[in-house]
CSV table of N, CA, C and O in Angstrom, one decimal:
chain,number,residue,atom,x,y,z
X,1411,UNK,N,-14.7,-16.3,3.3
X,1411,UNK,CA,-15.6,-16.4,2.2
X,1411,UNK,C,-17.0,-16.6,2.7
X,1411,UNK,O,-17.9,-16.2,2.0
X,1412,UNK,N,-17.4,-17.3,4.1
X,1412,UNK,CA,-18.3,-17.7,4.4
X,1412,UNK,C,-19.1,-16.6,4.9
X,1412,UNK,O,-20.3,-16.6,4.8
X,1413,UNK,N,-18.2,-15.5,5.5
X,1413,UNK,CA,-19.0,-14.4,6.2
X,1413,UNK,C,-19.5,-13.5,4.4
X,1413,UNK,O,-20.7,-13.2,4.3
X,1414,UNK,N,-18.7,-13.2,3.5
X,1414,UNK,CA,-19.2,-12.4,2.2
X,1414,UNK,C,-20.6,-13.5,2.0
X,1414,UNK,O,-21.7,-13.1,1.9
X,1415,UNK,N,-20.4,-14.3,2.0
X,1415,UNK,CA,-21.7,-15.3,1.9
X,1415,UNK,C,-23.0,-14.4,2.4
X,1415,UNK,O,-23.8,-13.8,1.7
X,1416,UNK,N,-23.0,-14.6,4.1
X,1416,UNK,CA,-23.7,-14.3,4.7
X,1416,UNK,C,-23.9,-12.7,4.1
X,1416,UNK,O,-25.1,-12.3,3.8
X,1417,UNK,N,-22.9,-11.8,4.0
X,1417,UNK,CA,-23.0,-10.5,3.6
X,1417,UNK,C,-24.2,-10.6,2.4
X,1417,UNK,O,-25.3,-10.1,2.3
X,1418,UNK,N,-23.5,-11.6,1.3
X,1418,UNK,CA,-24.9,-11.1,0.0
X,1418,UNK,C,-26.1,-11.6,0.2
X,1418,UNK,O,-27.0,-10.9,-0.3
X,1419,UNK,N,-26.5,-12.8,1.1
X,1419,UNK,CA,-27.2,-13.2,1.7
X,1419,UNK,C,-28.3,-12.0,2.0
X,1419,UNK,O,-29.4,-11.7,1.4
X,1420,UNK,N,-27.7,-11.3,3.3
X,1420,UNK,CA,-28.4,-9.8,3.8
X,1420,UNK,C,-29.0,-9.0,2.9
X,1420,UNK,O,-30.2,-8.7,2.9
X,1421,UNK,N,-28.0,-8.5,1.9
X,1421,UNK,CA,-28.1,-7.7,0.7
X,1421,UNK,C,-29.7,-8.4,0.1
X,1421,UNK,O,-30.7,-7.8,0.1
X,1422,UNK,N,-29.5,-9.3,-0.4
X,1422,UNK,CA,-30.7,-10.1,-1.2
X,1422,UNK,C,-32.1,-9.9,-0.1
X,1422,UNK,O,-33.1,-9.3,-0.5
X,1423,UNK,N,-32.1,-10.3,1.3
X,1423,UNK,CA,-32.8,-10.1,2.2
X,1423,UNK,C,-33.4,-8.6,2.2
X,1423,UNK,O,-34.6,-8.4,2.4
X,1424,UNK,N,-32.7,-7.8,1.9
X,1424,UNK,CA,-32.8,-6.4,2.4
X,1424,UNK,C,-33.0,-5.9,3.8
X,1424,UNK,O,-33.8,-5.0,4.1
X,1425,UNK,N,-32.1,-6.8,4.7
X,1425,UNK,CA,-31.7,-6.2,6.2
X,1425,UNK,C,-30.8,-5.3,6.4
X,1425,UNK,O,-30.1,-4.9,5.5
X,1426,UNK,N,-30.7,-4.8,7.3
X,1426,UNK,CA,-29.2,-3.8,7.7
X,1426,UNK,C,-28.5,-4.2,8.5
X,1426,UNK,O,-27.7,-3.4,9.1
X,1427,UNK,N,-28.5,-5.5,8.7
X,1427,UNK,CA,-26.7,-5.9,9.3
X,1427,UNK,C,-26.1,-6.1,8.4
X,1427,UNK,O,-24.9,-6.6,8.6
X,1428,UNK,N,-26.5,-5.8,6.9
X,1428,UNK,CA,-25.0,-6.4,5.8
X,1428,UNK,C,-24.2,-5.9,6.0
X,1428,UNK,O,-23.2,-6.7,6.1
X,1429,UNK,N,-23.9,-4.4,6.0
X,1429,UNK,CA,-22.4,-4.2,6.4
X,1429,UNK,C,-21.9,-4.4,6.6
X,1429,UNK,O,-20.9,-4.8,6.0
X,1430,UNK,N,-22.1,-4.3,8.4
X,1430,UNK,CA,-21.0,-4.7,8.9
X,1430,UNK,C,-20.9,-6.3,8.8
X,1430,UNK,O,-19.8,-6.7,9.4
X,1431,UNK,N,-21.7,-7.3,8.3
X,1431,UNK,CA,-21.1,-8.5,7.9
X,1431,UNK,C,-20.4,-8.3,7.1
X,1431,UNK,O,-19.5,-9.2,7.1
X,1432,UNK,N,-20.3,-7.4,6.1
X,1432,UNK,CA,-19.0,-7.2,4.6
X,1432,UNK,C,-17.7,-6.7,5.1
X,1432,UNK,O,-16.6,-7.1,4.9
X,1433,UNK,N,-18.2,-5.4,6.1
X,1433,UNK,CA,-16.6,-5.2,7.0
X,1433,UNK,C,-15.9,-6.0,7.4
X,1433,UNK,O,-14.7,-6.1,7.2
X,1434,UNK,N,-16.6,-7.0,8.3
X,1434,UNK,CA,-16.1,-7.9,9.0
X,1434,UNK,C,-15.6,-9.2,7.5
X,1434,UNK,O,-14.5,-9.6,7.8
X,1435,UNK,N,-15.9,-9.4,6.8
X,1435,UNK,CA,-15.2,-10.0,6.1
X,1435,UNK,C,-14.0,-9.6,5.5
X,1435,UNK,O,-12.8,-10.0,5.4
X,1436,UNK,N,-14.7,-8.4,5.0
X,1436,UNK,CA,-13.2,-7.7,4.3
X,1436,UNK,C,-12.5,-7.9,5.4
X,1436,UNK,O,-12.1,-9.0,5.3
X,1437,UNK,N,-12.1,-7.4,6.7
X,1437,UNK,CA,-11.1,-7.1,7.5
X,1437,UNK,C,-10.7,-8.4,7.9
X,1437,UNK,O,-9.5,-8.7,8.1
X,1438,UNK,N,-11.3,-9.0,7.9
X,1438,UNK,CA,-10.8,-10.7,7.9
X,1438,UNK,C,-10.1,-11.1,7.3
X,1438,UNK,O,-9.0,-11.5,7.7
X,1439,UNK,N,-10.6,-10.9,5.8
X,1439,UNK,CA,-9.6,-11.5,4.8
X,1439,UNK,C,-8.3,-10.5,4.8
X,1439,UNK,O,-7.2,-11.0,4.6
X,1440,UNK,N,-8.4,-9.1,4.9
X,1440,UNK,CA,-7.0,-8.2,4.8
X,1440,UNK,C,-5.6,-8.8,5.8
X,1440,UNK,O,-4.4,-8.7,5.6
X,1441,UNK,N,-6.6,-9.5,7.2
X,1441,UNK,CA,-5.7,-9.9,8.2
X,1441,UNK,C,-5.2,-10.9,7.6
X,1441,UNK,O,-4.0,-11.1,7.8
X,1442,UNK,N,-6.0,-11.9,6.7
X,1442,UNK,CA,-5.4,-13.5,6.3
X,1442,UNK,C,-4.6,-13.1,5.4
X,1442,UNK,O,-3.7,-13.8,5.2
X,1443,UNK,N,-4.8,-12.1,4.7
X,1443,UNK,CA,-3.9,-11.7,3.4
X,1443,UNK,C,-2.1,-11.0,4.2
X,1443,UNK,O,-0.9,-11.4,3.9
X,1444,UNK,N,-2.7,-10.3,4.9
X,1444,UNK,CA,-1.4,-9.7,5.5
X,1444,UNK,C,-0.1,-11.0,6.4
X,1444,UNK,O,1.1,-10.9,6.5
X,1445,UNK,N,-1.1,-11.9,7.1
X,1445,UNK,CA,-0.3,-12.9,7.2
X,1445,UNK,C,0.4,-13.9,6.6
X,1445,UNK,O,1.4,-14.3,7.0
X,1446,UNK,N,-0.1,-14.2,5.8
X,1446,UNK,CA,0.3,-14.8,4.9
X,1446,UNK,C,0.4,-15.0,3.2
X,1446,UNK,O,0.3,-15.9,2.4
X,1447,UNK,N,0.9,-13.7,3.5
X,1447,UNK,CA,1.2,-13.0,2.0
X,1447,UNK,C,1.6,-13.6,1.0
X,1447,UNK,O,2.6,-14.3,1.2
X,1448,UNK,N,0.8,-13.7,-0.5
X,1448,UNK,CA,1.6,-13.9,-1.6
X,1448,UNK,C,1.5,-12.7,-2.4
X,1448,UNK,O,0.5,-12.0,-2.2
X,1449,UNK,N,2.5,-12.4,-3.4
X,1449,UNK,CA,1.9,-11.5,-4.7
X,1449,UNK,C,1.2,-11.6,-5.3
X,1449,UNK,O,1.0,-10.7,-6.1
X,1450,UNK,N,0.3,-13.2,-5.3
X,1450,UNK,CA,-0.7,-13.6,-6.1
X,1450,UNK,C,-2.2,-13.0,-5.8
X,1450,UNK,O,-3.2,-13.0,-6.6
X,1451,UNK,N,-2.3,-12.4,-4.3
X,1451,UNK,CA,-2.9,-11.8,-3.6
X,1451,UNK,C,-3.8,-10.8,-3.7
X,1451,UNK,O,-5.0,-10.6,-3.4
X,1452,UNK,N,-2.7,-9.9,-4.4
X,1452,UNK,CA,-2.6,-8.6,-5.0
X,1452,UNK,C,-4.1,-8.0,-5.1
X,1452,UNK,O,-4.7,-7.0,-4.6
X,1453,UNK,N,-4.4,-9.0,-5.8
X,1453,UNK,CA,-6.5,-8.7,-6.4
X,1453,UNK,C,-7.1,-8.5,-5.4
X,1453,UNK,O,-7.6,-7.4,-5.2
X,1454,UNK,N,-7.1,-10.2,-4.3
X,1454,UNK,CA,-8.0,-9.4,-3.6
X,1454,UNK,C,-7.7,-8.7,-2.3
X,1454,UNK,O,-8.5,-8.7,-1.4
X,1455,UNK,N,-6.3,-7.9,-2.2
X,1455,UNK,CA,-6.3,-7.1,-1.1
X,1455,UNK,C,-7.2,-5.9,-1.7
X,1455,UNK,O,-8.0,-5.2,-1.0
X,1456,UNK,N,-7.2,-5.8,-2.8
X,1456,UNK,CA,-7.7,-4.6,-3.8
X,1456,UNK,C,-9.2,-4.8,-3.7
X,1456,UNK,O,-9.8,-3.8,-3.6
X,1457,UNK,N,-9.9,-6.1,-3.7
X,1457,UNK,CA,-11.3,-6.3,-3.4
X,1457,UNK,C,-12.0,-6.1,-2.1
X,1457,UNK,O,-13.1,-5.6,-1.8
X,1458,UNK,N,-10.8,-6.6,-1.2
X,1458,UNK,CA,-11.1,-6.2,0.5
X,1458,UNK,C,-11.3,-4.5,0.9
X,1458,UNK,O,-12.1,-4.0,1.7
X,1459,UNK,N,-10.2,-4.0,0.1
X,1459,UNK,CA,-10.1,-2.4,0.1
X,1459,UNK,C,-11.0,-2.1,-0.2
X,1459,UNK,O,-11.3,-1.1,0.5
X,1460,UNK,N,-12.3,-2.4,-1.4
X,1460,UNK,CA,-12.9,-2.2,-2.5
X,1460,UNK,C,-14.0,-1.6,-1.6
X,1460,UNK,O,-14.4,-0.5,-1.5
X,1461,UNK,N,-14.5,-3.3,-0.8
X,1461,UNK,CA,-15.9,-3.4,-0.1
X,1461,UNK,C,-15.6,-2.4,1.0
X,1461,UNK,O,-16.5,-1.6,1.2
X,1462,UNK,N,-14.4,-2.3,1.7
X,1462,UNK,CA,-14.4,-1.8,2.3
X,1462,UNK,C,-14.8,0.2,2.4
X,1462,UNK,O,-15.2,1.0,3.3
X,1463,UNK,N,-14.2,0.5,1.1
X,1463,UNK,CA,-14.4,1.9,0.7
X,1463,UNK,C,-16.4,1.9,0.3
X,1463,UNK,O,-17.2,2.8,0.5
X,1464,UNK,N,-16.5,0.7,-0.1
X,1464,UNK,CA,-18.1,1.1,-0.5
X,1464,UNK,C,-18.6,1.2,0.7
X,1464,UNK,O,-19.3,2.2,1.0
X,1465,UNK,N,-18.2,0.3,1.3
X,1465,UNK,CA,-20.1,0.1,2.7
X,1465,UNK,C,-19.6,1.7,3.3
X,1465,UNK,O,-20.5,2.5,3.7
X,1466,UNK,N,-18.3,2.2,3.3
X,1466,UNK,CA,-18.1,3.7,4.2
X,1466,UNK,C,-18.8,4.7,3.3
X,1466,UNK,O,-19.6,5.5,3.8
X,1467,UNK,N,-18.5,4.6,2.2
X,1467,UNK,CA,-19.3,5.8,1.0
X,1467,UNK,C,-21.0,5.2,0.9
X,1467,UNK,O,-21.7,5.8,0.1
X,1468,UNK,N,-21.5,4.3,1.4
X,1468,UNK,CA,-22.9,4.2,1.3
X,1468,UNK,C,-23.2,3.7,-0.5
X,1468,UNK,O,-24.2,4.1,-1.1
X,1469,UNK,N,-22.2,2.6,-1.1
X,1469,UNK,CA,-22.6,2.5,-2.1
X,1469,UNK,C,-22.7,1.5,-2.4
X,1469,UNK,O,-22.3,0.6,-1.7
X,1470,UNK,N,-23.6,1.2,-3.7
X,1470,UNK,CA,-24.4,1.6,-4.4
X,1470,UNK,C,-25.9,1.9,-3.6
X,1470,UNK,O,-26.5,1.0,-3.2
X,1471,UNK,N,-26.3,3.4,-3.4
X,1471,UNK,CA,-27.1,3.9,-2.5
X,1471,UNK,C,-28.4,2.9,-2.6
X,1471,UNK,O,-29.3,3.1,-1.8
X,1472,UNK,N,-28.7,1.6,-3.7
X,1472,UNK,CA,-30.0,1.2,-3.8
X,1472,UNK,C,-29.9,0.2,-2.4
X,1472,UNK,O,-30.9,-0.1,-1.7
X,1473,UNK,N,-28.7,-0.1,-2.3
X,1473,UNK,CA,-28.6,-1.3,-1.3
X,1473,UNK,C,-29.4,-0.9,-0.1
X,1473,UNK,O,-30.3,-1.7,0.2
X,1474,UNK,N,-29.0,0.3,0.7
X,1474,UNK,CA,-29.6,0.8,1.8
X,1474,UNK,C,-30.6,1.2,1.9
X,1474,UNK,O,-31.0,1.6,3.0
């Protein structure tokens, strides 16, 4: 949660390391998700996927 922090952080800043601060979170949390699975989860593997499909498609293009 701390690194998405830092991610919106960037965003608001308008630097260009946010991405990969948001990859690096998503892929974090998919790892903590995958270890320790519940079905309650469900959401945010779907949110981790989410960020992850945006920063690769460059979206929402105002960010960059």
């Amino acid at each position: 949660a701390l690194v998405y922090v830092v991610a919106g952080a960037g965003v608001l800043a308008g630097s260009g390391w946010w991405p990969t601060a948001a990859l690096v979170a998503a892929a974090g949390g998919l790892a903590l998700k995958a270890i320790w699975f519940d079905p309650w989860l469900s959401v945010g593997v779907l949110l981790d996927v989410g960020v992850i499909v945006a920063v690769a498609c460059t979206w929402p293009a105002s960010v960059y």
